[in-house]
PDB file of C-alpha atoms in Angstrom:
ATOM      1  CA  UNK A  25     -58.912-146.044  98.566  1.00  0.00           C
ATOM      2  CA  UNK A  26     -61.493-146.884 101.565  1.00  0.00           C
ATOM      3  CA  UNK A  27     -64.527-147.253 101.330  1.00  0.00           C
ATOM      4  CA  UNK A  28     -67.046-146.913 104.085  1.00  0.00           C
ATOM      5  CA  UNK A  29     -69.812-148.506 104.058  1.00  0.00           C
ATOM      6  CA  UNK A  30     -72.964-150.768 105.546  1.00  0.00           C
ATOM      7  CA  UNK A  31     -74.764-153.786 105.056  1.00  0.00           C
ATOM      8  CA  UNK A  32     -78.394-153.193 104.678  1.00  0.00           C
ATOM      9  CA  UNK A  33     -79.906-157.191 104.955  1.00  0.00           C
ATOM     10  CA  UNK A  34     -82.880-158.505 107.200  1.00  0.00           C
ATOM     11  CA  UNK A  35     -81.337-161.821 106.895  1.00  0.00           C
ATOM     12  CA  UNK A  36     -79.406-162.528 109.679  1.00  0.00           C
ATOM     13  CA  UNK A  37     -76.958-165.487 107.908  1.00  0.00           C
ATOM     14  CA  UNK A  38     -76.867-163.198 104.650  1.00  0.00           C
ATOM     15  CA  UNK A  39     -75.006-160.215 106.638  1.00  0.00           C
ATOM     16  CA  UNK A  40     -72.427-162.595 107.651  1.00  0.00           C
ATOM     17  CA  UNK A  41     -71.694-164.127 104.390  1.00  0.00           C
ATOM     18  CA  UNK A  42     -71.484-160.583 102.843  1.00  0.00           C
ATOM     19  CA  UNK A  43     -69.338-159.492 105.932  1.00  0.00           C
ATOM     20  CA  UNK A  44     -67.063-162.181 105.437  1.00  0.00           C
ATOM     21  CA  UNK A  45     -67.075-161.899 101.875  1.00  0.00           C
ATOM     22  CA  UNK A  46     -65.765-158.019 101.817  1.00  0.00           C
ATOM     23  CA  UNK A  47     -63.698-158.670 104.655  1.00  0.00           C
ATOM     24  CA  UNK A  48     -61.488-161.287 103.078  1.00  0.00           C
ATOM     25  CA  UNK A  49     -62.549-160.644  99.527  1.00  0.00           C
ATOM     26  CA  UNK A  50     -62.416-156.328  99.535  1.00  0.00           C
ATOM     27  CA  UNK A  51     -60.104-154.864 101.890  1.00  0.00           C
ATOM     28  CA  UNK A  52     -60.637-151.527 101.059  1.00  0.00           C
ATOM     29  CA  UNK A  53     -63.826-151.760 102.592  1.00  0.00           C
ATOM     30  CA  UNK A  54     -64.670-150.640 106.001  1.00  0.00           C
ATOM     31  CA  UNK A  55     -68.158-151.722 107.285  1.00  0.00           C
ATOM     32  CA  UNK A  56     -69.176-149.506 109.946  1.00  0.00           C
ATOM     33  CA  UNK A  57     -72.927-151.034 110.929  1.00  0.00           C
ATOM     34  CA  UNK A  58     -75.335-153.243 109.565  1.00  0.00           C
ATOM     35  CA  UNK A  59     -79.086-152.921 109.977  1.00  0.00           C
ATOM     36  CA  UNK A  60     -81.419-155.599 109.688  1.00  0.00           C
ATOM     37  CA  UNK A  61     -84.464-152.705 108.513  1.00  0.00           C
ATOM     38  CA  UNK A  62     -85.342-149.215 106.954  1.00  0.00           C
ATOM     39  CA  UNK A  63     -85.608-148.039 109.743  1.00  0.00           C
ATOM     40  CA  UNK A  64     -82.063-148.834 111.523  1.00  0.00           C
ATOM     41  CA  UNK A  65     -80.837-148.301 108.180  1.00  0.00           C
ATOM     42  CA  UNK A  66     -81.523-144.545 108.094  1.00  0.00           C
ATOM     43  CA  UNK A  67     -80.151-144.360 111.732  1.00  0.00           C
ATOM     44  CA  UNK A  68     -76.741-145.951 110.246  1.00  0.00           C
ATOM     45  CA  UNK A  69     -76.780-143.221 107.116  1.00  0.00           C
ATOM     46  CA  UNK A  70     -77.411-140.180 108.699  1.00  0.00           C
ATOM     47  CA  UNK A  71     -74.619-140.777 111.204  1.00  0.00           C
ATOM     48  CA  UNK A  72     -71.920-141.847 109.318  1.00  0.00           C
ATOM     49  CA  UNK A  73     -70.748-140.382 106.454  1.00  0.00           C
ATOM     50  CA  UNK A  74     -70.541-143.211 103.735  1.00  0.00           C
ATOM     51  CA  UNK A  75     -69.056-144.286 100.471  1.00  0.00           C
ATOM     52  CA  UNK A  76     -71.565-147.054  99.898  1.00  0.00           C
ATOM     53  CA  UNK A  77     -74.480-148.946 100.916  1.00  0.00           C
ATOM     54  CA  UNK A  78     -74.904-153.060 100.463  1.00  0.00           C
ATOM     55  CA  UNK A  79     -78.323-152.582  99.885  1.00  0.00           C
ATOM     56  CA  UNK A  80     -81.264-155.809 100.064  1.00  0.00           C
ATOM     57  CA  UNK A  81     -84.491-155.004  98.578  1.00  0.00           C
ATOM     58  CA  UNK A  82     -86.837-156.872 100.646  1.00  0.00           C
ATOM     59  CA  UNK A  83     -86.998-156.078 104.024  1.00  0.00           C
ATOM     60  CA  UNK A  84     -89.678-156.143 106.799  1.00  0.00           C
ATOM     61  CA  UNK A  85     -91.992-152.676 107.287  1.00  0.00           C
ATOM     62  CA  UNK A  86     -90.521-151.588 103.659  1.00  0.00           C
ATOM     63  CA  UNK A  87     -88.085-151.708 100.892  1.00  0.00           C
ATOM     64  CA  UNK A  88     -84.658-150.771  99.864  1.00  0.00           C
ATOM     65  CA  UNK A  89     -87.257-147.922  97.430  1.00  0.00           C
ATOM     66  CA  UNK A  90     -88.593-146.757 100.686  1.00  0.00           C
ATOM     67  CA  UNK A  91     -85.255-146.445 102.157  1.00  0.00           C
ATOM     68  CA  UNK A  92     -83.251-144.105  99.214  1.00  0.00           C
ATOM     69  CA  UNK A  93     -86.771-142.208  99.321  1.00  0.00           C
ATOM     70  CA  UNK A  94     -86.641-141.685 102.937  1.00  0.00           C
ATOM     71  CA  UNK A  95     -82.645-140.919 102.468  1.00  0.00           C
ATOM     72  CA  UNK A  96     -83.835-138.093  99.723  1.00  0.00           C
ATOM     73  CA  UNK A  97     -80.208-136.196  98.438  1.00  0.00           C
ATOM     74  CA  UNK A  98     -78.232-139.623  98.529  1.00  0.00           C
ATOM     75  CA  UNK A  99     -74.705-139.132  98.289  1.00  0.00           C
ATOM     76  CA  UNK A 100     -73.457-142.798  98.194  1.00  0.00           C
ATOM     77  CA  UNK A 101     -73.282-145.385  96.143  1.00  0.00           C
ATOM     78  CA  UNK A 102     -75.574-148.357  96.591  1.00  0.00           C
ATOM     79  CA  UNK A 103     -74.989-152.561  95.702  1.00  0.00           C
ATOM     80  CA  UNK A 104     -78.306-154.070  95.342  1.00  0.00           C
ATOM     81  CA  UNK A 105     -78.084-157.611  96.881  1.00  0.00           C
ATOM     82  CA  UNK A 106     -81.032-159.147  96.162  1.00  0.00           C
ATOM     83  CA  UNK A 107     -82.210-163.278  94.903  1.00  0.00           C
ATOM     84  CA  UNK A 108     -84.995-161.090  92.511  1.00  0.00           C
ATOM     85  CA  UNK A 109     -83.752-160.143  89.158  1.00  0.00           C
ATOM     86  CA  UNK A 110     -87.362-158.536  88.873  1.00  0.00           C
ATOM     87  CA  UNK A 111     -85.951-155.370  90.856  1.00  0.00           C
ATOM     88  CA  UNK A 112     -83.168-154.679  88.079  1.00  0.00           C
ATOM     89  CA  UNK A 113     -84.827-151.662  86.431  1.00  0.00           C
ATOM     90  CA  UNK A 114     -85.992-149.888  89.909  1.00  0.00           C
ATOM     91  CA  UNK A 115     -82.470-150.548  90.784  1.00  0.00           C
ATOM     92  CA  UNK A 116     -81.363-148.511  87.333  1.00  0.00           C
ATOM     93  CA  UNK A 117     -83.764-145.672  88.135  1.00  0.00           C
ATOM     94  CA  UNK A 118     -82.546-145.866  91.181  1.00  0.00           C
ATOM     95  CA  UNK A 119     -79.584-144.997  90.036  1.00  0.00           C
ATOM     96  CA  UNK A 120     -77.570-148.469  91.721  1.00  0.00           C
ATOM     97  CA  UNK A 121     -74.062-148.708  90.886  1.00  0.00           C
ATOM     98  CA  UNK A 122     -74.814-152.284  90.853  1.00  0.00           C
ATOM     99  CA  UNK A 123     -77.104-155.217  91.007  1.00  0.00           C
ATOM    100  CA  UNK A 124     -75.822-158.525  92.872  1.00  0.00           C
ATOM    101  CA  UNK A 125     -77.577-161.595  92.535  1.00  0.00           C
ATOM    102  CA  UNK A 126     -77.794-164.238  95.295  1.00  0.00           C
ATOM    103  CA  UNK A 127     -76.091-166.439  95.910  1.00  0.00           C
ATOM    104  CA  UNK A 128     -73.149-163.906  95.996  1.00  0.00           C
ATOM    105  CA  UNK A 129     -70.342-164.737  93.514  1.00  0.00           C
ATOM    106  CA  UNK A 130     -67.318-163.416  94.922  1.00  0.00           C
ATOM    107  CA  UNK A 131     -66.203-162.444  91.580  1.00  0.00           C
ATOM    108  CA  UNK A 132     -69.280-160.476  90.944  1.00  0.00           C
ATOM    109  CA  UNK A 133     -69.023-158.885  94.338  1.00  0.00           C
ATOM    110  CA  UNK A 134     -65.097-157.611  93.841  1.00  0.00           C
ATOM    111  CA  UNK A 135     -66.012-156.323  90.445  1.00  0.00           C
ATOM    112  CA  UNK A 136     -68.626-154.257  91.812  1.00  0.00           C
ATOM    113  CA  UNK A 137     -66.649-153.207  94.569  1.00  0.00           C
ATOM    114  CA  UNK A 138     -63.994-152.440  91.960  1.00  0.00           C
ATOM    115  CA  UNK A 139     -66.504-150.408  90.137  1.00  0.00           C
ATOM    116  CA  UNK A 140     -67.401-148.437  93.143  1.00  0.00           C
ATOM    117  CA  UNK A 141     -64.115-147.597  94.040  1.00  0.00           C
ATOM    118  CA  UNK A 142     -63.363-146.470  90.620  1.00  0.00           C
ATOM    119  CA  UNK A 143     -66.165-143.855  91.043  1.00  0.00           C
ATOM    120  CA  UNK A 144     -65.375-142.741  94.276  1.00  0.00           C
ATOM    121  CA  UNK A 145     -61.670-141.942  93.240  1.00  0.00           C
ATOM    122  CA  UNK A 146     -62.665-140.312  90.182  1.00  0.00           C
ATOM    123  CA  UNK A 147     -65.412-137.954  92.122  1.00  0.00           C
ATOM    124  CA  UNK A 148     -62.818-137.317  94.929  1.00  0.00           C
ATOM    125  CA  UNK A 149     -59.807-136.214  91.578  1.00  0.00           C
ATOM    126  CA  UNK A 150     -62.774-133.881  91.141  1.00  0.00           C
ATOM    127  CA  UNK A 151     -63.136-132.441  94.056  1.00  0.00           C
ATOM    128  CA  UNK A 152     -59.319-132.525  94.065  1.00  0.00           C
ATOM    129  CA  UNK A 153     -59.787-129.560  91.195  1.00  0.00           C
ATOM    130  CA  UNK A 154     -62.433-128.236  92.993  1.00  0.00           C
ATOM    131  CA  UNK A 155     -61.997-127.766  96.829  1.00  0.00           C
ATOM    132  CA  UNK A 156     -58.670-126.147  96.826  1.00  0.00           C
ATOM    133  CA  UNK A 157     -58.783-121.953  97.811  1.00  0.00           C
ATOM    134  CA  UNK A 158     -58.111-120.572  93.905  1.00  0.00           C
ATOM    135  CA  UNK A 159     -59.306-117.964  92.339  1.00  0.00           C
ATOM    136  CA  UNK A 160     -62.209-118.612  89.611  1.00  0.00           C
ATOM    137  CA  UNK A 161     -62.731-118.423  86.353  1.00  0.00           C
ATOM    138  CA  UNK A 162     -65.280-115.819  87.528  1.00  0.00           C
ATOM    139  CA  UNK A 163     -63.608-112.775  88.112  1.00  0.00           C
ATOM    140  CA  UNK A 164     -63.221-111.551  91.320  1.00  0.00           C
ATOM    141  CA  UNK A 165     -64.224-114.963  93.951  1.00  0.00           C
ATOM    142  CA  UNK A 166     -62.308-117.369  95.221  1.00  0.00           C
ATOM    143  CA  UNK A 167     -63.353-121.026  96.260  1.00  0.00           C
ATOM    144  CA  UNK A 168     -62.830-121.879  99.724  1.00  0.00           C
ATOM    145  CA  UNK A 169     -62.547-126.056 100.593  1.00  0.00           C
ATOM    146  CA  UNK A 170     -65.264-126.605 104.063  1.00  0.00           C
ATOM    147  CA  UNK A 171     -65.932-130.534 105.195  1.00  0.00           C
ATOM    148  CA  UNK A 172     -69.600-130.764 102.983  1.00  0.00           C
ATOM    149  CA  UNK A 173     -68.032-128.896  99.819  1.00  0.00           C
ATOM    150  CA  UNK A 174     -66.862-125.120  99.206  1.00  0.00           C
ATOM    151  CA  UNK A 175     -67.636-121.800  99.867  1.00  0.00           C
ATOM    152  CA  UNK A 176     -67.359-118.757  96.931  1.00  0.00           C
ATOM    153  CA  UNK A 177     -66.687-115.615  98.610  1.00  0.00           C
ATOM    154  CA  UNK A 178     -65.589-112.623  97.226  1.00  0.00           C
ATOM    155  CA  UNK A 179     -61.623-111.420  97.086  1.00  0.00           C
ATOM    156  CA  UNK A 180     -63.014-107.524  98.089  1.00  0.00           C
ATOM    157  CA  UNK A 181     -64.694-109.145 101.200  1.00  0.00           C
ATOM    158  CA  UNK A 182     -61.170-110.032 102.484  1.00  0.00           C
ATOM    159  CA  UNK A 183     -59.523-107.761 104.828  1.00  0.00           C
ATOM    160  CA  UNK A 184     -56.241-110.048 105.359  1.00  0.00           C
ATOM    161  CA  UNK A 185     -54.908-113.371 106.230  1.00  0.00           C
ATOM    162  CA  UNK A 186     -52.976-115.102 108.909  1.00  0.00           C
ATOM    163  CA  UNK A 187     -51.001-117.738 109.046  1.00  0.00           C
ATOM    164  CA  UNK A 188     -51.606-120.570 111.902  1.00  0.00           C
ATOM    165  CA  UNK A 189     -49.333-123.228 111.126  1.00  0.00           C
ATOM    166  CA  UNK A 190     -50.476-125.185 107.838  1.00  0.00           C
ATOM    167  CA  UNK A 191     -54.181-123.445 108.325  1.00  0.00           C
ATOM    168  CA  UNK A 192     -54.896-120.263 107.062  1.00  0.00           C
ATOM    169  CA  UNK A 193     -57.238-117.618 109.482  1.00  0.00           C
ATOM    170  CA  UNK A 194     -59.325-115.571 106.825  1.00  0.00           C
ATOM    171  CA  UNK A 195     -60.470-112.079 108.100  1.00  0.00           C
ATOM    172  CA  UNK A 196     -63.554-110.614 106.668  1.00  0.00           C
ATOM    173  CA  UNK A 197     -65.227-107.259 106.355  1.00  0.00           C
ATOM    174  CA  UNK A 198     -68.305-108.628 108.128  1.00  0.00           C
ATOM    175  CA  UNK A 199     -66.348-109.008 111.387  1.00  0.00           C
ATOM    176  CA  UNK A 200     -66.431-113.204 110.180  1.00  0.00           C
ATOM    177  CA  UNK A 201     -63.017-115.848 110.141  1.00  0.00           C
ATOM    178  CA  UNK A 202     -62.854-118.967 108.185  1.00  0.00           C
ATOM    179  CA  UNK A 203     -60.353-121.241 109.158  1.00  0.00           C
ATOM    180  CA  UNK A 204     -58.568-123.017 105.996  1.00  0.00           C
ATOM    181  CA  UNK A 205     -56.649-125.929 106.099  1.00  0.00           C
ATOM    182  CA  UNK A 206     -53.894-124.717 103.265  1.00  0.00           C
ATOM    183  CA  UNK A 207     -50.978-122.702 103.936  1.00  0.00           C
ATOM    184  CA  UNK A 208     -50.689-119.314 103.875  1.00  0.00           C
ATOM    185  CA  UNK A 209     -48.167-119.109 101.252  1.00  0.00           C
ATOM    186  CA  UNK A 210     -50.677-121.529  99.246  1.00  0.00           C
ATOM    187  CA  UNK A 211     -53.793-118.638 100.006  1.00  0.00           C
ATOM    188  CA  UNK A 212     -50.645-115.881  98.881  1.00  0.00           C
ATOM    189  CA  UNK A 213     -50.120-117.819  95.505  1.00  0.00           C
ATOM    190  CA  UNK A 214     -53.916-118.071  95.412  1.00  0.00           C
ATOM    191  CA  UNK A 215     -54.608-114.309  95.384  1.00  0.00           C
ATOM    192  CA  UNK A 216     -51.797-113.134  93.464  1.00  0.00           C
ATOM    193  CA  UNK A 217     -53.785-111.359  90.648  1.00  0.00           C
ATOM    194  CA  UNK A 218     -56.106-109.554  93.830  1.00  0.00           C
ATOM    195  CA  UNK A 219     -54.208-107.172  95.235  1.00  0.00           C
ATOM    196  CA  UNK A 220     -52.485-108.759  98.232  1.00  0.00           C
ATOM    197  CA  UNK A 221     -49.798-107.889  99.931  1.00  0.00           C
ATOM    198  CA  UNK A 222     -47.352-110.446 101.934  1.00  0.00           C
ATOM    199  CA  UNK A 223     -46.349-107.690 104.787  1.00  0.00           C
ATOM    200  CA  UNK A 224     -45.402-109.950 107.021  1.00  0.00           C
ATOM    201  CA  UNK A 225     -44.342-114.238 107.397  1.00  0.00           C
ATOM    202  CA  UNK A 226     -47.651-114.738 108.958  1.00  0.00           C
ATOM    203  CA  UNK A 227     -49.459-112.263 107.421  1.00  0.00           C
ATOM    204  CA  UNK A 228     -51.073-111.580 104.170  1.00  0.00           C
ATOM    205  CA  UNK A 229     -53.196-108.289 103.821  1.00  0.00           C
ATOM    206  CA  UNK A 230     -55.965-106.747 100.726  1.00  0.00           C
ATOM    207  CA  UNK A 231     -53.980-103.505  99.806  1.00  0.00           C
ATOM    208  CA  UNK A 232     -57.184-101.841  98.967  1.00  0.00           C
ATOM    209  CA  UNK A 233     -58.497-101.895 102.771  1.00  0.00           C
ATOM    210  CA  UNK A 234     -55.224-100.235 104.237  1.00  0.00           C
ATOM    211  CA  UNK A 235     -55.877 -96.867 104.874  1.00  0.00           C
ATOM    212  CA  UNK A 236     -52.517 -95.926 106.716  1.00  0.00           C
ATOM    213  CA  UNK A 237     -48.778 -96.346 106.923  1.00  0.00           C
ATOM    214  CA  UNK A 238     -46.887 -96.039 110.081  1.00  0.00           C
ATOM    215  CA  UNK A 239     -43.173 -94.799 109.291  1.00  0.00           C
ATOM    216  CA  UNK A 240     -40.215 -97.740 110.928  1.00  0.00           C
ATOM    217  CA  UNK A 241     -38.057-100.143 110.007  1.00  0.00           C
ATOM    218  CA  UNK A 242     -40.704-102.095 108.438  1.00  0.00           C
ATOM    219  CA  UNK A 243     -43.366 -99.632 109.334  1.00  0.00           C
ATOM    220  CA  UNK A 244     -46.676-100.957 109.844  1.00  0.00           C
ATOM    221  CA  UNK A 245     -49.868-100.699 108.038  1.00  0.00           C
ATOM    222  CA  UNK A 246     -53.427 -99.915 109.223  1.00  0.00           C
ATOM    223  CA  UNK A 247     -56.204-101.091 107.498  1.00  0.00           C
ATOM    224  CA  UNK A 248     -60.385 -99.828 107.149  1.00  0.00           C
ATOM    225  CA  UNK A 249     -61.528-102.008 110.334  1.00  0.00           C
ATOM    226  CA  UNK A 250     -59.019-100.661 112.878  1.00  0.00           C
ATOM    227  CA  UNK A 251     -56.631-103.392 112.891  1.00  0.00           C
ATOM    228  CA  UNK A 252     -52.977-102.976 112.867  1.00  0.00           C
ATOM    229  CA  UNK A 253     -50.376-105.205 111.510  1.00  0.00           C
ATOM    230  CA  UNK A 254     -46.390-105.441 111.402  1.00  0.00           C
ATOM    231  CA  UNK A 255     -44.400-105.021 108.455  1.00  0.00           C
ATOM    232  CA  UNK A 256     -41.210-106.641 107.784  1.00  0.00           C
ATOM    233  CA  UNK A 257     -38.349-104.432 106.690  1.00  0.00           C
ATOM    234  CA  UNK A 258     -38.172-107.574 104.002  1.00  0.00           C
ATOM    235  CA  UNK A 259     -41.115-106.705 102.687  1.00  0.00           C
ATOM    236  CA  UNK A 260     -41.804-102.977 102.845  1.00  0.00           C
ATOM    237  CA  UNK A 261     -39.825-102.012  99.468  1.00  0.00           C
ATOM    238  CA  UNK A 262     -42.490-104.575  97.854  1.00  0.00           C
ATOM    239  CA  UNK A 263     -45.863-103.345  99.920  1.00  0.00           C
ATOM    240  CA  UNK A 264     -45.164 -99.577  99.006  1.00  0.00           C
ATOM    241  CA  UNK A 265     -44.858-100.319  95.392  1.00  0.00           C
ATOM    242  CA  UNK A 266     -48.908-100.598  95.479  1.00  0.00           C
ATOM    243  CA  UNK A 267     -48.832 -96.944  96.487  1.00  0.00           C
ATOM    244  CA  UNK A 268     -46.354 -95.801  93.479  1.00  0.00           C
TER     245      UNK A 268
END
């Protein structure tokens, strides 16, 4: 997988060794800054969203400490790349993936990019689990995937669901839409213990918000907020079974 990531090095001949090093050494890393300070440092972090930070302890106006305590709720991994061995047990509490002495051994460097990688693709299997629209084990929710993490919502807060190509448009009681970026036949298989109703190809409805049926081919139903949808002659034998 790649990794993004920055070089954090006030040493101006030690950020091109380590560039050169990853670049012929680590492909799977993509360095997009360097910063010769704390301060440029934090500039780099906040704007790019990162898998890992090269990380020297001494710098000028601070330390690689006063940088993760500046950063606060880190959510990368950090290399410490440092000629002091004395820094090993910060580095720990710290919570460093791992601690590079200088002069860089390339072997030491593509383990510990190894290393990295191996816990980035193990949180992201997680998240795999995770950040998918399902139903919970607590009764009632669903999980829905966003860019930072998920949203839990509840099922009875859904009034229905359209289909917009391979996103899903989800309609709530609150007069609110969340976009989802699963199918709507994935959503469908999501809420199948919930009460939902597949009236239509692009629409998905809550059966307990419909509070009319217009007669027709495939009729159409009405549901608590006003809004009217089509129902396929398809699937009308299968929507008026709720109603049994």
């Amino acid at each position: 997988m790649k990794l993004n990531a920055i070089i954090v090095e006030d040493e101006a001949q030690s950020r091109l060794i380590l560039r050169n090093y990853l670049t012929k050494y680590c492909p799977n890393i993509s360095i997009l800054g360097e910063a010769s300070n704390v301060e440029e440092a934090l500039v780099l972090i906040r704007n790019h969203d990162l898998d890992v930070v090269f990380l020297d302890v001494e710098m000028p106006y601070g330390n690689a400490f006063d940088l993760l305590d500046k950063v606060g709720d880190v959510n990368f991994e950090t290399i410490f790349v440092t000629a002091y061995n004395h820094y090993a047990i910060e580095a720990l509490n710290a919570h460093a993936s791992y601690y590079l002495m200088k002069p860089i051994s390339i072997d030491e460097l593509i383990k510990a990019v190894d290393y990295v990688t191996e816990i980035r693709t193990k949180e992201d299997a997680l998240q795999d689990q995770v950040l998918v629209p399902k139903t919970n084990a607590v009764s009632g929710k669903i999980t829905l995937p966003q860019q930072d993490g998920f949203e839990v919502i509840e099922t009875a807060d859904i009034m229905y669901c359209k289909a917009d190509d391979n996103y899903t448009e989800i309609y709530l009681n609150n007069n609110k839409k969340k976009l989802v970026s699963k199918t709507l036949k994935y959503i469908e298989e999501s809420l199948k213990d919930a009460n939902f109703a597949r009236v239509h190809k692009s629409y998905l409805v809550n059966v307990n918000e419909i509070v009319k049926y217009v007669k027709g081919k495939g009729g159409s139903v009405v549901l608590s907020n006003g809004k009217e949808i089509m129902v396929s002659a398809s699937k009308k034998a299968d929507l008026l079974s709720y109603f049994k």
